[in-house]
Short mmCIF file of C-alpha atoms in Angstrom, two decimals:
data_model
loop_
_atom_site.label_atom_id
_atom_site.label_comp_id
_atom_site.label_asym_id
_atom_site.label_seq_id
_atom_site.Cartn_x
_atom_site.Cartn_y
_atom_site.Cartn_z
CA MET A 1 -24.07 -10.19 0.65
CA SER A 2 -20.89 -8.57 1.69
CA ILE A 3 -20.66 -6.79 -1.76
CA GLY A 4 -24.11 -5.25 -0.97
CA CYS A 5 -23.13 -4.23 2.67
CA TYR A 6 -19.79 -2.96 1.34
CA THR A 7 -21.32 -0.56 -1.26
CA LEU A 8 -24.12 0.55 1.36
CA ILE A 9 -21.89 1.13 4.26
CA ALA A 10 -18.52 2.21 2.57
CA GLY A 11 -20.20 3.84 -0.40
CA ILE A 12 -17.48 2.35 -2.79
CA THR A 13 -18.48 0.77 -5.99
CA ASN A 14 -14.71 -0.17 -7.06
CA VAL A 15 -14.31 -3.87 -7.24
CA SER A 16 -10.92 -5.05 -8.21
CA ALA A 17 -8.99 -8.47 -8.60
CA LEU A 18 -8.08 -8.20 -4.80
CA HIS A 19 -11.65 -8.33 -3.98
CA LEU A 20 -11.86 -11.65 -5.94
CA VAL A 21 -8.62 -13.16 -4.12
CA PHE A 22 -10.40 -12.48 -0.93
CA ALA A 23 -12.93 -14.99 -1.66
CA PHE A 24 -10.24 -17.53 -0.85
CA ILE A 25 -9.31 -15.80 2.50
CA ILE A 26 -12.83 -15.72 3.52
CA LEU A 27 -13.29 -19.47 2.78
CA GLY A 28 -10.47 -20.19 5.18
CA ILE A 29 -11.73 -17.96 7.79
CA SER A 30 -15.22 -19.61 7.42
CA THR A 31 -13.96 -23.14 7.27
CA ASP A 32 -11.82 -22.36 10.59
CA THR A 33 -14.83 -21.01 12.35
CA ILE A 34 -17.13 -24.07 11.25
CA LEU A 35 -14.42 -26.55 12.44
CA VAL A 36 -14.12 -24.81 15.66
CA LEU A 37 -17.94 -24.77 16.30
CA TRP A 38 -18.19 -28.47 15.14
CA ASP A 39 -15.14 -29.59 17.39
CA VAL A 40 -16.66 -27.87 20.45
CA TRP A 41 -20.15 -29.35 19.73
CA ARG A 42 -18.63 -32.85 19.70
CA ASP A 43 -16.64 -32.28 22.81
CA SER A 44 -19.77 -30.98 24.65
CA ALA A 45 -21.23 -34.64 24.05
CA SER A 46 -18.71 -36.05 26.49
CA LEU A 47 -19.71 -33.81 29.30
CA PRO A 48 -22.51 -35.76 31.36
CA ALA A 49 -24.26 -32.52 32.54
CA LEU A 50 -24.97 -31.51 28.86
CA ASN A 51 -25.33 -34.81 27.01
CA CYS A 52 -29.14 -34.85 27.24
CA ASN A 53 -30.29 -31.33 26.67
CA LEU A 54 -29.43 -29.74 23.16
CA ASN A 55 -30.17 -26.47 24.22
CA GLN A 56 -27.58 -26.34 27.10
CA ARG A 57 -25.00 -28.17 24.68
CA MET A 58 -25.52 -25.23 22.18
CA ALA A 59 -25.15 -22.64 24.69
CA TYR A 60 -22.07 -24.20 25.92
CA THR A 61 -20.69 -24.49 22.31
CA PHE A 62 -21.70 -20.98 21.52
CA ARG A 63 -19.89 -19.57 24.57
CA ARG A 64 -16.82 -21.60 24.14
CA ALA A 65 -16.44 -21.33 20.39
CA SER A 66 -17.07 -17.56 20.24
CA ARG A 67 -14.24 -17.04 22.73
CA ALA A 68 -12.08 -19.12 20.59
CA VAL A 69 -12.92 -17.42 17.13
CA LEU A 70 -13.43 -13.82 18.28
CA PRO A 71 -9.76 -13.10 18.81
CA THR A 72 -9.03 -14.39 15.39
CA CYS A 73 -11.59 -12.24 13.73
CA CYS A 74 -10.63 -9.22 15.79
CA THR A 75 -6.96 -9.63 14.71
CA LEU A 76 -7.95 -9.86 11.03
CA VAL A 77 -10.16 -6.63 11.27
CA LEU A 78 -7.39 -4.73 12.99
CA ALA A 79 -4.77 -5.94 10.34
CA PHE A 80 -7.16 -4.75 7.70
CA LEU A 81 -7.83 -1.52 9.49
CA GLY A 82 -4.19 -0.80 9.54
CA ASN A 83 -3.98 -1.02 5.80
CA ALA A 84 -7.38 0.88 5.39
CA PHE A 85 -5.46 4.13 5.85
CA SER A 86 -3.36 3.53 2.67
CA SER A 87 -3.20 6.41 0.05
CA PHE A 88 -3.48 3.77 -2.70
CA MET A 89 -7.34 3.68 -3.42
CA PRO A 90 -7.68 -0.11 -4.48
CA VAL A 91 -5.83 -1.24 -1.30
CA ARG A 92 -8.15 1.10 0.73
CA ALA A 93 -11.24 -0.31 -0.89
CA PHE A 94 -9.95 -3.74 -0.35
CA CYS A 95 -9.43 -3.36 3.38
CA TYR A 96 -12.86 -1.69 3.78
CA PHE A 97 -14.32 -4.78 1.95
CA ALA A 98 -12.23 -7.18 4.01
CA ILE A 99 -13.26 -5.55 7.36
CA ILE A 100 -16.99 -5.74 6.49
CA SER A 101 -16.86 -9.50 5.17
CA VAL A 102 -14.86 -10.60 8.23
CA CYS A 103 -17.39 -9.18 10.53
CA MET A 104 -20.29 -10.49 8.42
CA VAL A 105 -18.85 -14.12 8.38
CA TYR A 106 -18.47 -13.97 12.11
CA ILE A 107 -22.16 -12.88 12.50
CA VAL A 108 -23.61 -15.07 9.97
CA LEU A 109 -21.74 -18.24 10.85
CA PHE A 110 -22.78 -17.85 14.55
CA LEU A 111 -26.46 -17.24 13.52
CA TYR A 112 -26.91 -20.14 10.98
CA TRP A 113 -24.44 -22.76 11.59
CA PRO A 114 -25.78 -23.76 15.11
CA ALA A 115 -29.05 -24.30 13.40
CA PHE A 116 -27.34 -26.69 11.06
CA ILE A 117 -25.61 -28.50 13.87
CA ILE A 118 -28.91 -29.14 15.66
CA ALA A 119 -30.54 -30.23 12.51
CA HIS A 120 -27.85 -32.77 11.74
CA GLU A 121 -28.01 -33.93 15.46
CA GLN A 122 -31.84 -34.54 15.25
CA SER A 123 -31.66 -36.03 11.95
CA ILE A 124 -28.80 -38.42 12.18
CA LYS A 125 -28.85 -39.45 15.72
#
């Protein structure tokens, strides 16, 4: 999905070994985001005002987790943006790919993961 957006947005078809290494970085970012969402979800169960309503719990989780994860994603985007002005084309292409991928991970995980949490909550409990 990131490769498709990468070629459409940036117009770069160059894929190097750096792009393949970034798969490990993006797995770490995704895992961190998922763990933060899950941890905030579990903590929201202990709040008496939110314990019975899944929608209010998810809204609370969404607000709190997005405030925790957004600075991390923005820092990564800015770090890669700093290298995106490199004169070395493979590094510049990698940084464009990394910027697009980090933004997409943030958006996709906050769109899909809450649905998985709700499905887990309703099926297990």
